[in-house]
Amino acid sequence: WQAEAPGKVFLEGQSNLGLSGKYLVVSGLVFRNGYTPTSTVISFRTGDDALANHSRVTQCVIDNYSRPERYDSDFWVHMYGKHNTFDHNSLIGKRNRGVTFAVRLNTEASQENGHIIEYNYFGPRQVLASNGGETLRIGTSHYSRTNSNSIVRNNYFDQCDGELEIISNKSGGNTFQNNVFYRCKGTLTMRHGQNTLVENNYFLGEGKPNTGGIRVINEYQTVRNNYLNGLTGYRFRGPLVIMNGVPNSPINRYNQVVDAVVENNLMVDCDNVQLCAGSDEERSAIPTGSRFANNVFMSQRNPTPFVVYDDISGITFENNLINEDVAPPQEAGFTQIAYSLSKNEEGLLLPSPEVLSQIGFENPALPVSKEATGASYYPKAEAEIAFASGKTIDVAPGTNTLLDALATSGPGDVLQLQNGGEYLLTKDLVAVHPVSIVAPAGDKATIRSSRPVILTIENEGSLALNNLAFDGSKSPDQPGNSVVSTSKYSMNRNYRLIVENCEIRDLDVNHSFHFLTVYRSTMADEVKLSNSTFTNVTGSILSMARETDDLGMYNVERVNISDCRFEKIGGSVAHIYRGGTDESTFGPIVNVQSSEFVEVGKDKRNKTGNSLRFHGVQLLEMEGCTWEDSAPLGLHLTNGEPRTNIRESLFTRSGLIEFNRLGFNAINVDFKL
């Protein structure tokens, strides 16, 4: 089955492909503009007993072939049978729940399979905000004590950010060799299974938040000759993580690390090497019989890169090198050397050849280039459309002139309003692509609407607002109005909302007039409020708490609030919610700086009872803020070792900090009557 011209045969709408038999070859197909009507796009079987063996899929593409409902699960590739090859394919932009590529072991005919997965391009995958966002999985917990013997080599993983586990190894005898992980959030995780080899892989984080490396769990794992650079993740997302296990672990939990070998690895400017990670009452089995030898750690980012959670006596440390001014986890087994790095011809930061020779890591080089992977005829990345990357459209003041201009705009365009101009909307203004609405420096342009929602972000849309005033005086006299709303329906594309230098006032024609309303199954990569004022609002500003099933889902990855003033706000300024105990996600991440909260959160309809409430936030940084005559700040810390820091802040005639447990830092925080 070969396309007459590679890349010219398109399978659209609801299409899928199954193959069974021996020595089959599928080549040159492109799946786009639709989604599978079954559970899989490409399957190496056509029935329970009709499997493919000794077969190959090559030079094929699956590009954003995603279900419209983000939490409706499917898989893009299911590999069954034995001795199959998947090579030189491009899998780009999966947006809904479900593993991108899964090797299945559910019958003996698919076990000890010897599959080869090589030279593929695993393109960007956005944050899912839920479990089920792995890029590659081999096995499941049910078959984790069965060998797969699959080989994953020479692949390029590009910004695969779906969840904590980029690769989830859940079977035995697998090899991960010569792969490149570029700016990927998460780790190559040996979640289940034993006798795994992780060798000569390159992890390039470039300082991107939550980029990780390798996580070691279970018995007889080998991690050697890997290069890790610029990785910032912590806890289970660290550059190198050795876990605690559960004594007599059930098959679906955490087996103890036994006889692991971690040797000849090079880590440059990485944070948070985690030893005995996950230690708690359940995960109390420390690593045993393991060897940690001939590794090099060079970092000026973090003076204490090692985090030890439990007894590390079961790990033998030998001949490891670490730069001066950095603390090793123990003195034995570590020698301190000068921090000295230089770039080679490929731009890799490396210590001296003498240091490399000491650990047997000579001539480091990327094992595979991006260009050498994937379908040769197809672009390598899903396009991320930047704000202000298109044309500028001047918009005259008047009724619905802004609506008319938006109808002519394209992705990345800028709608430029006049200073001091008055803009009235009598119809819904809907963003279906990234668009900026701005006024030049000077007097703000004012936008009013007679509709319940002024601006709606639909799937594929994002909004950047700058130097605008939003006035609620023309809004209908009814409860539940909003300045901005997401779609009422599932959005499988994450959106962005940027608000800078804006004035939001008099959202008080009726109760519960919100600035932002979100719905279930919607997800923001970022919401940013900067240098803006919010005054006389009967509802909330950012209530992003619609995923209340407590299954680990949430509505926003990053919230940034800086240099803003909130006055006479009936509801909460921010209600960010992530419930449940799932440990596979990254956020929410919240940063609140230099902002004022005056008479906030005291309306009887404010169900949170707080001026700001953060439930399950994984990283919260608040600094330089003041509260006056406002409701308390609410903190609900959950699992995942959240980091919560409140600094240099003042509460005057306001509620105190309410919390469910200790575990947060309050530094130079004062309270006055």
XYZ file of C-alpha atoms in Angstrom:
673
model
C 0.000 0.000 0.000
C 1.944 2.948 -1.255
C 0.844 6.438 -2.205
C 1.447 7.076 -5.902
C 3.134 10.313 -4.848
C 4.279 10.404 -1.198
C 2.312 12.988 0.733
C -0.327 13.420 -1.994
C -2.828 10.872 -0.683
C -4.912 12.438 2.091
C -7.242 10.562 4.411
C -9.665 13.084 5.886
C -12.950 13.098 7.744
C -13.402 9.920 9.765
C -10.746 7.561 8.449
C -8.543 4.857 9.890
C -6.256 2.073 8.704
C -5.834 -1.491 9.926
C -3.336 -3.994 8.581
C -2.923 -7.705 9.187
C -0.801 -10.339 7.523
C 2.920 -10.726 6.889
C 5.517 -8.604 5.113
C 3.154 -5.706 4.434
C 4.388 -2.170 3.694
C 2.316 1.005 4.062
C 3.911 4.220 2.802
C 3.183 7.853 1.981
C -0.263 8.441 3.554
C -1.348 11.653 5.302
C -4.149 11.710 7.889
C -5.490 15.226 8.444
C -8.686 17.286 8.887
C -10.644 14.745 10.873
C -10.360 11.967 13.434
C -10.635 8.215 13.624
C -14.139 6.696 13.855
C -12.631 3.887 15.965
C -10.187 3.948 18.859
C -7.109 4.074 16.599
C -5.894 5.824 13.454
C -3.347 3.160 12.409
C -3.561 -0.311 13.920
C -1.307 -3.289 13.291
C -4.332 -5.596 13.404
C -7.765 -5.888 11.811
C -9.287 -8.118 14.497
C -8.465 -9.702 17.823
C -6.603 -12.551 16.127
C -5.779 -10.894 12.801
C -2.403 -9.279 13.479
C 0.396 -7.835 11.391
C 3.821 -9.461 11.605
C 7.109 -8.546 9.913
C 5.337 -5.478 8.510
C 6.308 -1.858 8.078
C 4.664 1.570 8.175
C 6.928 4.276 6.781
C 6.775 7.848 5.432
C 3.269 8.406 6.812
C 1.861 11.442 8.611
C -0.808 11.976 11.248
C -1.269 15.719 11.752
C -3.763 17.067 14.308
C -6.122 14.195 13.574
C -7.785 14.869 16.917
C -11.273 14.393 18.280
C -13.082 17.682 18.967
C -13.774 16.685 22.587
C -10.405 17.055 24.371
C -11.129 14.339 26.965
C -12.583 11.844 24.455
C -9.733 9.347 24.237
C -8.213 7.649 21.217
C -4.806 6.451 20.022
C -2.999 7.382 16.866
C -0.970 4.179 16.486
C -1.515 0.742 18.036
C 1.267 -1.740 17.358
C 0.415 -5.436 17.733
C 1.988 -8.649 16.461
C 5.716 -9.286 16.214
C 8.748 -7.957 14.356
C 7.030 -4.884 12.965
C 8.754 -1.618 12.067
C 7.465 1.939 12.329
C 9.979 4.333 10.781
C 10.304 7.772 9.183
C 6.792 8.834 10.152
C 5.561 12.179 11.501
C 3.074 12.314 14.374
C 2.257 15.965 15.030
C -0.144 17.874 17.248
C -2.347 15.386 19.083
C -4.765 17.507 21.104
C -7.177 15.101 22.769
C -6.638 12.545 25.503
C -4.976 9.284 24.602
C -1.476 7.985 23.984
C -0.005 9.029 20.657
C 1.732 5.678 20.024
C 1.148 2.495 22.020
C 2.709 -0.955 21.800
C 0.130 -3.505 23.000
C 0.956 -6.815 24.705
C -2.521 -8.086 25.451
C -1.993 -11.538 23.896
C 0.989 -13.858 23.678
C 1.075 -13.197 19.933
C 2.127 -9.593 20.676
C 4.600 -10.278 23.479
C 8.389 -10.529 23.150
C 7.691 -8.797 19.881
C 11.007 -7.304 18.779
C 9.332 -4.231 17.257
C 11.534 -1.410 15.961
C 10.418 2.213 16.255
C 13.012 4.432 14.611
C 13.643 7.703 12.771
C 10.212 9.076 13.595
C 9.373 12.701 14.283
C 7.147 13.055 17.330
C 6.030 16.646 16.890
C 4.684 19.133 19.434
C 1.952 17.977 21.761
C 0.294 20.653 23.891
C -0.278 20.339 27.636
C -3.322 18.112 28.103
C -3.919 19.032 31.782
C -4.863 15.431 32.508
C -3.468 11.941 32.665
C -3.447 10.221 29.259
C -1.148 12.573 27.376
C 1.840 10.257 26.850
C 3.619 10.376 23.518
C 4.819 6.749 23.570
C 3.817 3.837 25.788
C 5.036 0.254 25.655
C 2.782 -2.094 27.590
C 0.352 -1.446 30.423
C 0.510 -2.159 34.139
C -1.493 -5.367 33.590
C 1.236 -6.791 31.316
C 4.163 -5.019 32.967
C 5.823 -8.251 34.107
C 5.871 -9.460 30.499
C 8.750 -8.736 28.130
C 8.117 -6.641 25.041
C 11.740 -6.465 23.831
C 10.948 -3.428 21.698
C 13.609 -1.049 20.395
C 13.029 2.709 20.274
C 15.963 4.417 18.597
C 16.971 7.461 16.562
C 13.690 9.323 17.072
C 13.221 13.062 17.589
C 10.785 14.159 20.301
C 9.998 17.843 19.771
C 8.175 19.750 22.534
C 6.105 16.763 23.611
C 4.373 18.365 26.598
C 1.232 16.260 26.999
C 1.913 15.056 30.528
C 4.611 13.958 32.989
C 5.477 10.779 31.071
C 6.774 11.583 27.589
C 7.575 7.898 27.272
C 5.888 5.445 29.606
C 7.731 2.143 29.729
C 5.366 -0.488 31.154
C 6.942 -3.774 30.094
C 10.275 -5.572 30.210
C 13.348 -5.809 28.037
C 12.953 -2.566 26.098
C 15.735 -0.391 24.692
C 15.634 3.399 24.323
C 18.716 4.428 22.420
C 19.998 7.409 20.416
C 16.860 9.535 20.764
C 16.709 13.332 21.068
C 14.244 15.065 23.399
C 14.032 18.756 22.533
C 12.308 21.100 25.008
C 9.977 18.345 26.210
C 8.121 18.665 29.488
C 8.231 15.438 31.490
C 10.494 12.412 31.494
C 11.320 9.098 29.914
C 9.715 7.068 32.678
C 10.398 3.428 33.500
C 6.977 3.237 35.117
C 6.730 -0.565 35.119
C 8.786 -3.435 33.763
C 12.415 -4.374 34.245
C 15.670 -4.855 32.336
C 15.266 -1.565 30.486
C 18.242 0.021 28.722
C 18.289 3.826 28.370
C 21.450 4.700 26.468
C 22.928 7.621 24.521
C 19.817 9.774 24.556
C 20.076 13.570 24.471
C 17.719 15.723 26.534
C 17.866 19.421 25.622
C 15.691 21.601 27.846
C 17.033 25.084 27.111
C 15.741 26.225 30.506
C 12.082 25.638 29.622
C 9.956 25.051 32.760
C 9.238 21.436 33.731
C 11.647 19.907 31.226
C 12.884 16.596 32.571
C 15.047 13.610 31.799
C 14.935 10.021 33.057
C 12.880 8.484 35.880
C 13.984 5.136 37.303
C 11.503 2.722 38.905
C 11.529 -1.113 39.202
C 14.260 -3.727 38.937
C 17.430 -4.104 36.833
C 17.294 -0.818 34.945
C 20.369 0.584 33.168
C 20.872 4.277 32.413
C 24.172 5.088 30.730
C 25.907 7.534 28.411
C 23.033 10.015 28.302
C 23.482 13.773 27.851
C 21.148 16.124 29.724
C 21.284 19.915 29.432
C 19.197 22.824 30.713
C 16.501 20.737 32.410
C 14.503 22.572 35.082
C 11.861 20.116 36.295
C 11.599 19.069 39.928
C 10.128 16.154 41.861
C 8.993 13.476 39.346
C 9.904 15.863 36.517
C 13.598 16.128 37.414
C 16.507 15.524 35.035
C 17.328 12.290 36.858
C 14.873 10.723 39.289
C 15.359 7.522 41.275
C 12.093 6.610 42.986
C 11.126 4.931 46.185
C 8.869 1.923 45.767
C 5.950 0.291 47.536
C 6.798 -2.809 49.624
C 5.240 -5.872 47.964
C 3.822 -3.504 45.389
C 0.610 -4.284 43.543
C 1.195 -4.557 39.818
C -0.179 -1.078 39.171
C 1.842 0.821 41.790
C 5.603 1.339 42.237
C 8.030 -1.564 42.367
C 11.172 -0.983 44.402
C 14.327 0.068 42.534
C 16.619 -2.969 42.697
C 20.062 -3.378 41.086
C 19.810 -0.257 38.956
C 22.927 1.009 37.175
C 23.283 4.732 36.473
C 26.666 5.360 34.900
C 28.632 7.507 32.463
C 25.959 10.187 32.167
C 26.655 13.884 31.637
C 24.378 16.516 33.185
C 24.984 20.183 32.386
C 23.123 23.071 34.059
C 20.301 20.858 35.277
C 18.259 21.318 38.444
C 16.867 18.865 40.950
C 18.398 15.394 40.751
C 15.885 13.452 42.847
C 16.937 10.491 45.001
C 14.293 8.358 46.742
C 11.646 10.576 45.159
C 8.054 10.000 46.182
C 9.009 8.798 49.651
C 5.900 8.647 51.834
C 4.001 6.175 54.002
C 3.096 4.065 50.980
C 6.319 4.447 48.958
C 8.683 3.452 51.751
C 10.903 0.886 49.944
C 14.233 2.612 49.297
C 16.471 1.723 46.329
C 18.707 -1.241 46.971
C 21.719 -2.891 45.335
C 22.089 0.018 42.922
C 25.181 1.666 41.451
C 25.670 5.341 40.627
C 29.075 5.719 39.010
C 31.215 7.776 36.616
C 28.650 10.527 36.136
C 29.468 14.216 35.667
C 27.362 17.047 37.100
C 28.256 20.586 36.037
C 25.885 23.351 37.071
C 25.835 26.987 38.058
C 22.034 27.159 38.093
C 21.456 25.475 41.440
C 24.033 25.139 44.254
C 22.112 22.161 45.686
C 21.028 20.155 42.634
C 20.596 16.898 44.588
C 17.407 16.411 46.595
C 17.431 13.387 48.920
C 14.066 12.274 50.311
C 15.013 9.087 52.170
C 17.832 6.683 52.998
C 20.254 6.373 50.051
C 22.433 3.679 51.619
C 21.175 1.203 49.014
C 22.895 3.209 46.271
C 26.669 2.876 45.863
C 28.271 6.098 44.622
C 31.619 5.785 42.820
C 33.877 8.112 40.812
C 31.302 10.813 40.158
C 32.495 14.321 39.287
C 30.739 17.494 40.403
C 31.825 21.091 40.067
C 33.012 23.179 42.989
C 30.456 25.271 44.886
C 27.827 22.608 44.298
C 26.852 20.280 47.121
C 26.938 16.516 46.431
C 24.385 14.278 48.164
C 27.241 12.779 50.187
C 31.017 13.106 50.221
C 31.847 9.491 49.396
C 31.827 8.786 45.677
C 32.046 12.419 44.526
C 35.067 14.491 43.506
C 34.751 18.229 43.028
C 36.360 19.871 40.004
C 36.359 23.348 38.483
C 33.310 24.428 36.525
C 34.533 24.657 32.960
C 32.407 24.192 29.862
C 32.741 25.000 26.183
C 30.576 24.400 23.126
C 31.492 21.861 20.495
C 30.695 22.195 16.788
C 27.075 21.144 17.389
C 26.602 23.717 20.130
C 26.599 21.190 22.966
C 28.034 22.467 26.247
C 30.732 20.062 27.382
C 33.484 19.773 29.982
C 37.048 19.177 28.885
C 38.037 16.076 26.890
C 40.001 14.943 29.944
C 36.879 14.978 32.089
C 34.862 13.192 29.416
C 37.492 10.498 29.067
C 37.357 9.862 32.804
C 33.771 8.701 32.452
C 34.115 7.091 29.042
C 31.889 9.670 27.362
C 33.940 10.651 24.353
C 32.981 12.666 21.263
C 29.457 13.656 22.325
C 27.194 14.461 19.375
C 23.480 14.410 18.688
C 22.672 10.859 17.597
C 20.037 12.038 15.120
C 18.981 15.361 13.626
C 15.428 16.618 13.333
C 15.839 16.646 9.549
C 16.747 12.952 9.475
C 13.472 11.934 11.119
C 9.853 11.832 10.059
C 8.254 11.808 6.632
C 10.770 13.467 4.323
C 8.135 15.467 2.423
C 6.313 16.995 5.418
C 7.033 20.094 7.568
C 8.394 19.232 10.966
C 6.306 21.244 13.446
C 2.746 22.261 14.131
C 2.623 26.008 13.546
C 2.240 28.110 16.690
C 0.812 31.429 15.542
C 2.304 34.327 17.485
C 0.369 37.418 18.429
C 1.097 40.416 16.169
C 2.698 38.208 13.519
C 0.200 39.236 10.818
C -1.031 42.477 9.303
C -2.384 45.551 11.104
C -5.988 46.602 10.421
C -7.057 50.117 11.441
C -10.543 50.199 12.957
C -12.608 53.390 13.038
C -14.863 54.106 16.029
C -18.538 53.259 15.716
C -21.109 50.512 16.060
C -19.881 47.032 15.072
C -16.849 48.411 13.217
C -14.718 46.170 15.400
C -16.885 43.198 14.469
C -16.498 43.960 10.763
C -12.729 44.282 11.099
C -12.456 40.977 12.947
C -14.377 39.267 10.134
C -11.652 40.308 7.666
C -8.728 39.377 9.923
C -6.467 36.377 9.756
C -4.358 34.496 12.311
C -1.871 36.780 14.051
C -3.447 40.031 12.832
C -3.678 43.215 14.906
C -6.891 45.258 15.090
C -5.722 48.779 15.916
C -8.320 51.049 17.494
C -8.140 54.838 17.732
C -7.032 56.577 20.911
C -10.104 57.703 22.807
C -12.392 55.991 20.302
C -15.805 54.613 21.321
C -16.700 51.152 20.039
C -20.141 49.618 20.510
C -21.015 46.012 19.767
C -24.556 44.783 19.201
C -23.477 41.320 18.076
C -21.137 38.694 19.493
C -17.432 39.273 18.858
C -15.877 35.829 18.368
C -12.158 35.046 18.038
C -11.527 31.899 15.988
C -7.791 32.502 15.586
C -5.100 34.393 17.535
C -5.821 38.115 17.252
C -4.682 41.286 19.026
C -7.020 44.196 19.778
C -5.005 47.256 20.737
C -4.879 51.031 20.852
C -1.609 52.945 20.431
C 0.043 54.523 23.456
C -2.129 57.344 24.748
C -5.830 57.506 25.582
C -7.521 54.156 25.814
C -10.136 53.035 23.309
C -13.406 52.085 25.013
C -15.424 48.989 24.131
C -19.028 48.438 25.201
C -21.520 45.765 24.186
C -25.240 45.151 24.429
C -24.595 41.410 24.427
C -24.114 39.201 27.539
C -20.541 38.422 26.442
C -18.323 41.040 24.839
C -15.563 38.738 23.532
C -15.742 34.971 22.995
C -12.721 32.741 22.420
C -13.696 29.729 20.317
C -11.520 26.726 19.459
C -8.284 27.825 17.707
C -8.748 31.353 19.086
C -6.604 33.453 21.426
C -6.789 37.108 22.478
C -4.254 39.819 23.279
C -5.760 43.077 24.580
C -3.710 46.248 25.098
C -4.557 49.828 26.097
C -8.314 49.282 26.080
C -11.161 50.166 28.432
C -14.096 47.797 28.880
C -17.229 49.417 30.289
C -20.226 47.340 31.358
C -22.782 50.152 31.227
C -24.400 48.959 27.972
C -24.527 45.280 28.916
C -27.952 43.652 29.398
C -29.526 43.881 32.846
C -29.191 40.211 33.718
C -26.907 38.101 35.909
C -23.961 36.176 34.509
C -22.546 38.595 31.938
C -18.854 38.431 30.988
C -16.249 40.540 29.276
C -14.478 37.436 27.948
C -15.761 33.878 27.685
C -14.462 30.642 26.296
C -16.601 28.479 24.070
C -19.410 26.700 25.887
C -18.235 23.530 24.178
C -15.059 21.495 24.406
C -11.941 23.175 23.018
C -9.234 20.734 21.965
C -6.837 23.596 21.229
C -5.337 25.434 24.199
C -5.797 29.197 24.132
C -4.006 32.305 25.464
C -5.478 35.456 26.992
C -3.164 38.448 27.447
C -4.492 41.666 29.037
C -2.073 44.597 29.322
C -2.566 48.272 30.181
C -6.343 47.891 30.277
C -9.123 49.359 32.407
C -12.124 47.199 33.262
C -14.877 49.157 35.018
C -18.505 49.142 36.061
C -19.358 45.512 35.502
C -22.274 46.069 37.866
C -25.496 46.265 35.868
C -26.535 43.064 37.676
C -24.950 40.486 39.954
C -22.311 37.949 38.878
C -20.852 40.062 36.058
C -17.472 38.368 35.503
C -14.389 39.399 33.626
C -13.611 35.850 32.402
C -15.996 32.917 32.228
C -14.622 29.491 31.331
C -16.357 26.191 30.666
C -15.511 22.551 31.188
C -13.070 20.927 28.756
C -11.353 24.223 27.983
C -7.710 24.886 28.757
C -5.588 28.041 28.734
C -1.859 27.761 28.246
C -1.557 31.224 29.749
C -3.709 33.957 31.230
C -1.822 37.185 31.860
C -3.070 40.377 33.527
C -0.517 43.183 33.579
C -0.580 46.867 34.521
C -4.382 46.930 34.487
C -7.191 48.105 36.786
C -10.455 46.346 37.623
C -13.113 48.422 39.415
C -16.758 47.864 40.401
C -17.157 44.235 39.361
C -20.015 42.238 40.890
C -18.600 38.872 39.846
C -15.119 37.369 39.695
C -12.098 38.220 37.567
C -10.545 34.815 36.845
C -12.701 31.918 37.998
C -11.019 28.898 36.435
C -12.524 26.125 38.491
C -14.861 24.167 36.235
C -13.100 20.775 36.333
C -14.569 19.629 39.644
C -14.574 15.849 39.130
C -11.295 15.694 41.092
C -9.591 13.567 38.446
C -6.584 15.836 38.004
C -7.963 18.017 35.197
C -7.845 21.806 35.372
C -8.545 24.913 33.258
C -5.282 26.873 33.115
C -1.588 26.023 33.027
C -0.053 29.426 33.862
C -1.560 32.528 35.463
C 0.495 35.720 35.677
C -0.869 38.799 37.473
C 1.447 41.788 37.864
C 1.122 45.490 38.687
C -2.667 45.371 38.777
C -5.233 47.015 41.052
C -8.516 45.311 41.920
C -11.098 47.435 43.750
C -14.677 46.663 44.749
C -14.708 43.150 43.319
C -17.634 41.082 44.594
C -16.187 37.671 43.819
C -12.645 36.360 43.891
C -9.902 37.853 41.755
C -8.613 34.360 41.040
C -10.113 30.960 41.775
C -7.796 28.308 40.362
C -8.763 24.665 40.928
C -7.043 21.357 40.319
C -8.624 18.536 42.276
C -7.757 14.895 42.841
C -4.512 13.043 43.514
C -3.231 12.402 39.993
C 0.532 13.037 39.706
C 0.925 13.145 35.934
C 0.435 16.853 35.206
C 2.511 20.028 35.598
C 0.270 22.889 36.687
C -1.410 25.066 37.558
C 1.447 27.546 37.950
C 0.529 30.959 39.369
C 2.584 34.133 39.768
C 1.086 37.228 41.430
C 3.362 40.249 41.777
C 3.033 43.864 42.981
C -0.768 43.984 42.918
C -3.411 45.629 45.132
C -6.650 44.080 46.376
C -9.127 46.587 47.842
C -12.606 45.511 48.973
C -12.331 42.184 47.209
C -14.337 39.009 47.713
C -17.017 40.106 50.170
C -20.147 39.625 48.062
C -22.575 37.086 49.532
C -22.531 35.172 46.240
C -18.772 34.598 46.421
C -18.872 30.887 47.188
C -15.124 30.693 47.790
C -15.266 33.223 50.623
C -11.793 34.332 49.532
C -10.225 37.258 47.710
C -8.084 34.722 45.866
C -8.343 30.949 46.204
C -5.797 28.423 44.995
C -6.721 24.728 45.192
C -4.146 22.202 43.997
C -1.827 24.810 42.478
C 1.591 23.210 41.999
C 3.678 26.385 42.020
C 2.458 29.632 43.587
C 4.650 32.717 43.885
C 3.153 35.879 45.417
C 5.262 38.917 46.219
C 4.798 42.606 46.937
C 1.000 42.510 47.205
C -1.383 44.411 49.499
C -4.892 43.649 50.740
C -7.290 46.237 52.198
C -10.743 45.455 53.582
C -10.773 42.203 51.652
C -11.686 38.573 52.174
C -8.968 36.079 53.179
C -6.454 34.502 50.830
C -7.345 30.807 50.502
C -4.822 27.991 50.035
C -5.714 24.330 49.612
C -2.523 22.309 49.248
C -2.843 18.866 47.684
C -0.391 16.140 46.692
C 2.541 16.609 44.355
C 4.704 18.554 46.826
C 3.365 21.956 45.805
C 5.643 24.952 46.179
C 3.844 27.927 47.702
C 5.671 31.146 48.599
C 4.115 34.412 49.793
C 6.592 37.236 50.322
C 6.697 40.923 51.246
C 2.936 41.361 51.483
C 0.558 43.286 53.740
C -3.010 42.504 54.835
C -4.866 45.520 56.279
C -8.312 45.045 57.859
C -8.558 41.863 55.825
C -8.979 38.190 56.467
C -5.932 36.107 57.255
C -4.488 33.332 55.131
C -6.803 30.317 55.244
C -5.209 26.934 54.589
C -5.953 23.235 54.869
C -2.460 22.300 56.052
C 1.011 23.664 56.531
C 3.572 23.381 53.764
C 3.726 26.932 52.440
C 6.152 29.772 53.118
C 5.037 33.216 54.312
C 8.054 35.535 54.448
C 7.736 39.131 55.654
C 3.957 38.969 55.540
C 2.235 41.422 57.916
C -1.331 41.788 59.149
C -2.811 45.076 60.419
C -6.190 45.878 61.917
